[in-house]
Short mmCIF file of C-alpha atoms in Angstrom, two decimals:
data_model
loop_
_atom_site.label_atom_id
_atom_site.label_comp_id
_atom_site.label_asym_id
_atom_site.label_seq_id
_atom_site.Cartn_x
_atom_site.Cartn_y
_atom_site.Cartn_z
CA UNK A 72 9.60 11.92 -19.46
CA UNK A 73 6.46 9.96 -20.34
CA UNK A 74 8.54 7.17 -21.87
CA UNK A 75 10.62 6.93 -18.69
CA UNK A 76 7.53 6.73 -16.50
CA UNK A 77 5.94 4.04 -18.69
CA UNK A 78 9.15 2.01 -18.53
CA UNK A 79 9.22 2.40 -14.74
CA UNK A 80 5.57 1.29 -14.51
CA UNK A 81 6.26 -1.85 -16.55
CA UNK A 82 9.27 -2.67 -14.38
CA UNK A 83 7.13 -2.17 -11.28
CA UNK A 84 4.55 -4.62 -12.64
CA UNK A 85 7.21 -7.30 -13.16
CA UNK A 86 8.54 -6.73 -9.65
CA UNK A 87 5.09 -7.14 -8.11
CA UNK A 88 4.46 -10.33 -10.09
CA UNK A 89 7.82 -11.82 -9.05
CA UNK A 90 7.14 -10.95 -5.42
CA UNK A 91 3.76 -12.71 -5.52
CA UNK A 92 5.60 -15.96 -6.21
CA UNK A 93 8.33 -15.36 -3.62
CA UNK A 94 5.89 -14.30 -0.90
CA UNK A 95 3.40 -17.09 -1.55
CA UNK A 96 5.98 -19.88 -1.65
CA UNK A 97 7.93 -18.46 1.28
CA UNK A 98 4.87 -18.29 3.51
CA UNK A 99 3.38 -21.64 2.50
CA UNK A 100 6.48 -23.76 3.02
CA UNK A 101 6.85 -22.61 6.64
CA UNK A 102 4.86 -24.46 9.25
CA UNK A 103 1.42 -26.04 9.12
CA UNK A 104 -1.48 -23.89 10.35
CA UNK A 105 -3.60 -27.00 10.81
CA UNK A 106 -1.49 -27.99 13.81
CA UNK A 107 -2.26 -24.66 15.48
CA UNK A 108 -5.84 -23.95 14.40
CA UNK A 109 -7.38 -27.40 14.77
CA UNK A 110 -8.08 -29.06 18.09
CA UNK A 111 -5.76 -32.06 18.40
CA UNK A 112 -8.65 -34.07 19.88
CA UNK A 113 -10.54 -34.04 16.56
CA UNK A 114 -10.63 -37.28 14.63
CA UNK A 115 -9.06 -37.69 11.20
CA UNK A 116 -12.30 -37.15 9.27
CA UNK A 117 -13.01 -33.85 11.01
CA UNK A 118 -9.42 -32.70 10.49
CA UNK A 119 -9.67 -33.54 6.78
CA UNK A 120 -12.92 -31.58 6.48
CA UNK A 121 -11.32 -28.49 8.05
CA UNK A 122 -8.26 -28.83 5.78
CA UNK A 123 -10.53 -28.99 2.72
CA UNK A 124 -12.50 -25.93 3.88
CA UNK A 125 -9.23 -24.00 4.21
CA UNK A 126 -8.11 -25.13 0.75
CA UNK A 127 -4.91 -26.66 2.13
CA UNK A 128 -5.51 -30.02 0.50
CA UNK A 129 -4.74 -28.62 -2.97
CA UNK A 130 -1.26 -28.82 -4.56
CA UNK A 131 0.89 -25.76 -3.97
CA UNK A 132 0.82 -24.73 -7.64
CA UNK A 133 -2.97 -24.83 -7.67
CA UNK A 134 -3.12 -22.81 -4.46
CA UNK A 135 -0.83 -20.26 -6.14
CA UNK A 136 -3.05 -20.01 -9.22
CA UNK A 137 -6.09 -19.55 -6.99
CA UNK A 138 -4.14 -16.90 -5.10
CA UNK A 139 -3.33 -15.03 -8.33
CA UNK A 140 -6.95 -15.22 -9.44
CA UNK A 141 -8.11 -13.84 -6.12
CA UNK A 142 -5.37 -11.21 -6.16
CA UNK A 143 -6.58 -9.90 -9.50
CA UNK A 144 -9.95 -9.32 -7.84
CA UNK A 145 -8.52 -7.88 -4.61
CA UNK A 146 -9.28 -11.09 -2.72
CA UNK A 147 -6.52 -12.59 -0.57
CA UNK A 148 -8.75 -15.26 0.93
CA UNK A 149 -10.38 -15.46 4.34
CA UNK A 150 -8.36 -15.26 7.52
CA UNK A 151 -7.99 -18.59 9.28
CA UNK A 152 -8.36 -16.87 12.67
CA UNK A 153 -10.89 -14.06 12.09
CA UNK A 154 -13.01 -15.92 9.49
CA UNK A 155 -13.37 -12.86 7.27
CA UNK A 156 -11.45 -11.49 4.28
CA UNK A 157 -7.78 -11.03 5.13
CA UNK A 158 -7.66 -7.65 3.38
CA UNK A 159 -10.53 -6.39 5.56
CA UNK A 160 -8.65 -7.47 8.68
CA UNK A 161 -5.60 -5.45 7.60
CA UNK A 162 -7.55 -2.41 6.40
CA UNK A 163 -9.18 -2.17 9.83
CA UNK A 164 -5.72 -1.69 11.37
CA UNK A 165 -4.28 0.43 8.55
CA UNK A 166 -5.43 3.90 9.75
CA UNK A 167 -3.69 3.43 13.11
CA UNK A 168 -0.36 2.50 11.53
CA UNK A 169 -0.70 5.08 8.76
CA UNK A 170 -1.28 8.03 11.08
CA UNK A 171 1.55 6.90 13.35
CA UNK A 172 3.95 6.66 10.40
CA UNK A 173 2.81 10.00 8.95
CA UNK A 174 3.23 11.83 12.27
CA UNK A 175 6.66 10.25 12.79
CA UNK A 176 7.80 11.23 9.29
CA UNK A 177 6.50 14.79 9.66
CA UNK A 178 8.45 15.11 12.92
CA UNK A 179 11.58 13.70 11.27
CA UNK A 180 11.35 16.11 8.32
CA UNK A 181 10.43 19.20 10.34
CA UNK A 182 13.23 18.58 12.84
CA UNK A 183 15.88 16.80 10.79
CA UNK A 184 15.91 18.92 7.63
CA UNK A 185 16.41 22.38 9.24
CA UNK A 186 18.93 21.08 11.78
CA UNK A 187 20.90 19.27 9.07
CA UNK A 188 20.84 22.40 6.93
CA UNK A 189 22.10 24.51 9.83
CA UNK A 190 24.82 22.01 10.77
CA UNK A 191 26.00 21.86 7.18
CA UNK A 192 26.11 25.63 6.69
CA UNK A 193 27.87 26.31 10.01
CA UNK A 194 29.86 23.13 10.78
CA UNK A 195 32.35 24.80 13.14
CA UNK A 196 29.81 26.24 15.57
CA UNK A 197 29.33 24.60 18.96
CA UNK A 198 25.60 24.27 18.36
CA UNK A 199 26.30 22.31 15.17
CA UNK A 200 28.59 19.94 17.02
CA UNK A 201 25.93 19.41 19.68
CA UNK A 202 23.37 18.67 16.95
CA UNK A 203 25.63 16.05 15.38
CA UNK A 204 26.30 14.48 18.78
CA UNK A 205 22.55 14.22 19.32
CA UNK A 206 22.13 12.57 15.92
CA UNK A 207 24.64 9.89 16.92
CA UNK A 208 22.51 9.15 19.99
CA UNK A 209 19.46 8.89 17.74
CA UNK A 210 21.24 6.26 15.67
CA UNK A 211 22.66 4.35 18.62
CA UNK A 212 19.82 4.06 21.13
CA UNK A 213 17.56 1.02 20.60
CA UNK A 214 13.95 1.85 19.78
CA UNK A 215 12.51 -0.45 22.46
CA UNK A 216 14.72 1.09 25.18
CA UNK A 217 13.85 4.66 24.17
CA UNK A 218 10.17 3.75 24.17
CA UNK A 219 10.38 2.31 27.66
CA UNK A 220 12.25 5.41 28.88
CA UNK A 221 9.58 7.64 27.35
CA UNK A 222 6.89 5.70 29.20
CA UNK A 223 8.83 5.77 32.46
CA UNK A 224 9.53 9.50 32.29
CA UNK A 225 6.51 11.12 30.64
CA UNK A 226 3.78 8.66 31.66
CA UNK A 227 4.86 7.20 34.99
CA UNK A 228 7.06 9.85 36.62
CA UNK A 229 5.60 13.09 35.24
CA UNK A 230 2.16 11.84 34.26
CA UNK A 231 2.02 14.20 31.28
CA UNK A 232 1.13 11.76 28.53
CA UNK A 233 -0.67 8.39 28.26
CA UNK A 234 1.39 5.36 27.36
CA UNK A 235 -1.05 2.83 25.91
CA UNK A 236 -3.65 2.62 23.16
CA UNK A 237 -5.00 5.18 20.69
CA UNK A 238 -7.31 7.09 23.00
CA UNK A 239 -10.44 8.77 21.69
CA UNK A 240 -10.82 8.73 17.91
CA UNK A 241 -12.94 10.62 15.40
CA UNK A 242 -14.22 9.47 12.03
CA UNK A 243 -12.90 11.08 8.86
CA UNK A 244 -13.09 9.70 5.30
CA UNK A 245 -14.64 6.50 6.60
CA UNK A 246 -11.84 5.69 9.08
CA UNK A 247 -11.12 6.37 12.75
CA UNK A 248 -8.23 8.76 13.48
CA UNK A 249 -6.59 9.70 16.77
CA UNK A 250 -5.03 13.01 15.75
CA UNK A 251 -8.46 14.64 15.35
CA UNK A 252 -9.15 14.60 19.10
CA UNK A 253 -7.18 16.01 22.01
CA UNK A 254 -7.08 12.69 23.87
CA UNK A 255 -6.06 10.80 20.74
CA UNK A 256 -3.35 13.32 19.97
CA UNK A 257 -1.96 12.92 23.48
CA UNK A 258 -1.82 9.14 22.96
CA UNK A 259 -0.06 9.69 19.62
CA UNK A 260 2.81 11.86 20.88
CA UNK A 261 5.03 9.26 22.58
CA UNK A 262 4.89 6.50 19.94
CA UNK A 263 5.35 9.05 17.14
CA UNK A 264 8.41 10.56 18.85
CA UNK A 265 9.84 7.12 19.49
CA UNK A 266 9.34 6.07 15.88
CA UNK A 267 10.72 9.38 14.54
CA UNK A 268 13.98 9.39 16.52
CA UNK A 269 16.06 7.24 14.16
CA UNK A 270 14.53 8.80 11.02
CA UNK A 271 15.27 12.30 12.30
CA UNK A 272 18.93 11.43 12.82
CA UNK A 273 19.12 9.86 9.36
CA UNK A 274 17.60 12.85 7.55
CA UNK A 275 19.70 15.26 9.62
CA UNK A 276 23.02 13.62 8.79
CA UNK A 277 22.15 13.11 5.13
CA UNK A 278 21.11 16.76 4.79
CA UNK A 279 24.29 17.96 6.47
CA UNK A 280 26.46 15.84 4.17
CA UNK A 281 24.57 17.10 1.13
CA UNK A 282 24.93 20.74 2.18
CA UNK A 283 28.67 20.40 2.69
CA UNK A 284 29.01 18.89 -0.78
CA UNK A 285 26.81 21.43 -2.56
CA UNK A 286 28.28 24.59 -0.95
CA UNK A 287 31.62 23.78 -2.58
CA UNK A 288 30.12 23.73 -6.08
CA UNK A 289 30.93 26.50 -8.52
CA UNK A 290 27.32 27.58 -9.02
CA UNK A 291 26.99 28.39 -5.30
CA UNK A 292 30.22 30.40 -5.32
CA UNK A 293 29.00 32.21 -8.45
CA UNK A 294 25.67 33.00 -6.80
CA UNK A 295 27.47 34.53 -3.85
CA UNK A 296 29.76 36.48 -6.19
CA UNK A 297 26.66 37.93 -7.88
CA UNK A 298 25.56 39.28 -4.51
CA UNK A 299 22.42 37.18 -4.10
CA UNK A 300 20.84 37.12 -0.68
CA UNK A 301 21.98 34.22 1.52
CA UNK A 302 18.41 33.06 2.02
CA UNK A 303 17.87 32.76 -1.74
CA UNK A 304 21.17 30.92 -2.17
CA UNK A 305 20.21 28.42 0.52
CA UNK A 306 16.63 27.82 -0.65
CA UNK A 307 17.10 27.91 -4.41
CA UNK A 308 20.65 26.73 -5.05
CA UNK A 309 21.64 24.60 -2.06
CA UNK A 310 18.43 23.04 -0.80
CA UNK A 311 17.05 22.15 -4.23
CA UNK A 312 20.27 20.42 -5.30
CA UNK A 313 20.57 18.28 -2.17
CA UNK A 314 16.92 17.17 -2.21
CA UNK A 315 17.33 14.18 -4.55
CA UNK A 316 19.05 11.88 -2.00
CA UNK A 317 16.86 13.32 0.76
CA UNK A 318 13.67 12.60 -1.20
CA UNK A 319 14.90 9.03 -1.78
CA UNK A 320 15.49 8.48 1.92
CA UNK A 321 12.20 10.10 2.94
CA UNK A 322 10.24 7.94 0.51
CA UNK A 323 11.88 4.65 1.44
CA UNK A 324 11.95 5.39 5.17
CA UNK A 325 8.26 6.26 5.14
CA UNK A 326 7.61 2.82 3.72
CA UNK A 327 9.77 1.26 6.42
CA UNK A 328 7.84 3.18 9.09
CA UNK A 329 4.62 1.55 7.91
CA UNK A 330 6.13 -1.89 7.40
CA UNK A 331 8.39 -2.14 10.44
CA UNK A 332 6.63 -0.28 13.25
CA UNK A 333 6.16 -3.55 15.11
CA UNK A 334 8.37 -2.71 18.10
CA UNK A 335 6.84 0.70 18.73
CA UNK A 336 3.29 -0.58 18.34
CA UNK A 337 4.00 -3.43 20.76
CA UNK A 338 5.58 -1.20 23.42
CA UNK A 339 2.83 1.42 23.35
CA UNK A 340 -0.06 -0.99 22.74
CA UNK A 341 -0.83 0.78 19.48
CA UNK A 342 -3.49 -1.29 17.63
CA UNK A 343 -1.92 -1.15 14.18
CA UNK A 344 -0.78 -3.58 11.51
CA UNK A 345 2.51 -4.34 13.26
CA UNK A 346 0.84 -6.07 16.18
CA UNK A 347 -1.56 -7.82 13.81
CA UNK A 348 1.23 -9.34 11.72
CA UNK A 349 3.04 -10.61 14.82
CA UNK A 350 -0.14 -12.32 16.04
CA UNK A 351 -0.76 -13.73 12.54
CA UNK A 352 2.76 -15.17 12.35
CA UNK A 353 2.35 -16.83 15.73
CA UNK A 354 -0.93 -18.39 14.57
CA UNK A 355 0.28 -19.07 10.99
CA UNK A 356 -2.66 -17.13 9.60
CA UNK A 357 -1.37 -17.40 6.03
CA UNK A 358 -3.94 -15.23 4.21
CA UNK A 359 -3.29 -12.30 6.56
CA UNK A 360 0.49 -12.74 6.32
CA UNK A 361 0.41 -12.90 2.52
CA UNK A 362 -1.98 -9.95 2.25
CA UNK A 363 0.22 -7.88 4.54
CA UNK A 364 3.41 -8.72 2.68
CA UNK A 365 1.82 -8.00 -0.70
CA UNK A 366 0.56 -4.66 0.59
CA UNK A 367 4.12 -3.83 1.65
CA UNK A 368 5.44 -4.87 -1.78
CA UNK A 369 2.94 -2.62 -3.55
CA UNK A 370 3.73 0.16 -1.08
CA UNK A 371 7.48 0.10 -1.71
CA UNK A 372 7.06 -0.25 -5.48
CA UNK A 373 4.64 2.69 -5.51
CA UNK A 374 6.97 4.79 -3.37
CA UNK A 375 9.86 4.09 -5.73
CA UNK A 376 7.67 5.09 -8.67
CA UNK A 377 6.72 8.34 -6.94
CA UNK A 378 10.39 8.98 -6.15
CA UNK A 379 11.20 8.57 -9.85
CA UNK A 380 8.59 11.20 -10.68
CA UNK A 381 10.05 13.54 -8.05
CA UNK A 382 13.49 13.01 -9.62
CA UNK A 383 12.25 14.28 -12.96
CA UNK A 384 10.83 17.38 -11.27
CA UNK A 385 13.90 18.12 -9.16
CA UNK A 386 16.66 17.34 -11.63
CA UNK A 387 16.32 18.18 -15.36
CA UNK A 388 19.25 15.87 -16.10
CA UNK A 389 17.02 12.90 -15.33
CA UNK A 390 14.61 14.00 -18.06
CA UNK A 391 17.46 14.45 -20.49
CA UNK A 392 18.78 10.97 -19.71
CA UNK A 393 15.29 9.58 -20.30
CA UNK A 394 15.24 11.15 -23.79
CA UNK A 395 18.66 9.72 -24.54
#
């Protein structure tokens, strides 16, 4: 097992290094931030001074080496727009996006896993068919449209929930969180539900498919023949054996919730990283864009590494393959 994890860690390091090159080159060959950030009325000497201060007068390869040197020290450079370290700009917005993604994923797991399990165990029941019909709607409805309908119904028509911002926050572990206050929790409900809708449908359908595959296996039939309680069969034999693909999806989809919550954050005015990256792209704030993309790379690589560890815990065959 240890050998497998070390091999995975080395592979992850190579992936991160390769992505530094792809991200840096991809961002730096698109557009010229000088045209956006500098007043066009400035003379050539003043423009050259600003370009030199931003480090844009250096060859691309030298900029990349400087980027790697700064990256090794956790320094992505200063934001062109905010005039402070790009990583600090992103970290300020991280708690908002992180709590939104966590709440959405908790909703998706708590709702999707039991409903998928029920629909897989009792596929012929009317309630199961209604559940699967609802999951199709969750896949089909666009996130922006659902968000607008949520605002129209629960905020405008009924007036039950707020539709914009984070509300009141409380400090915990050095960051501000909305879920720790009643007002903040009320502001969190609609964007979290909107973000969780697609993920709930995905987990539900994957769980149902896994249940229908596992219940036909010989070990489940043997467990029933031994007279084991149905609850034990479901929890120990069925649920455990379908968790590998579910864990994969949960891990990767949690990363996508953090990385691609742009639409939901924009609709509900949620001050997270999604809105920040859109503003940074519009202004060609390269340090912020690169820092954000590298954070997402590290996030997905770390999630995959954690998923590999979960595999070894859930399926002994993975450990045996690692020894082979």
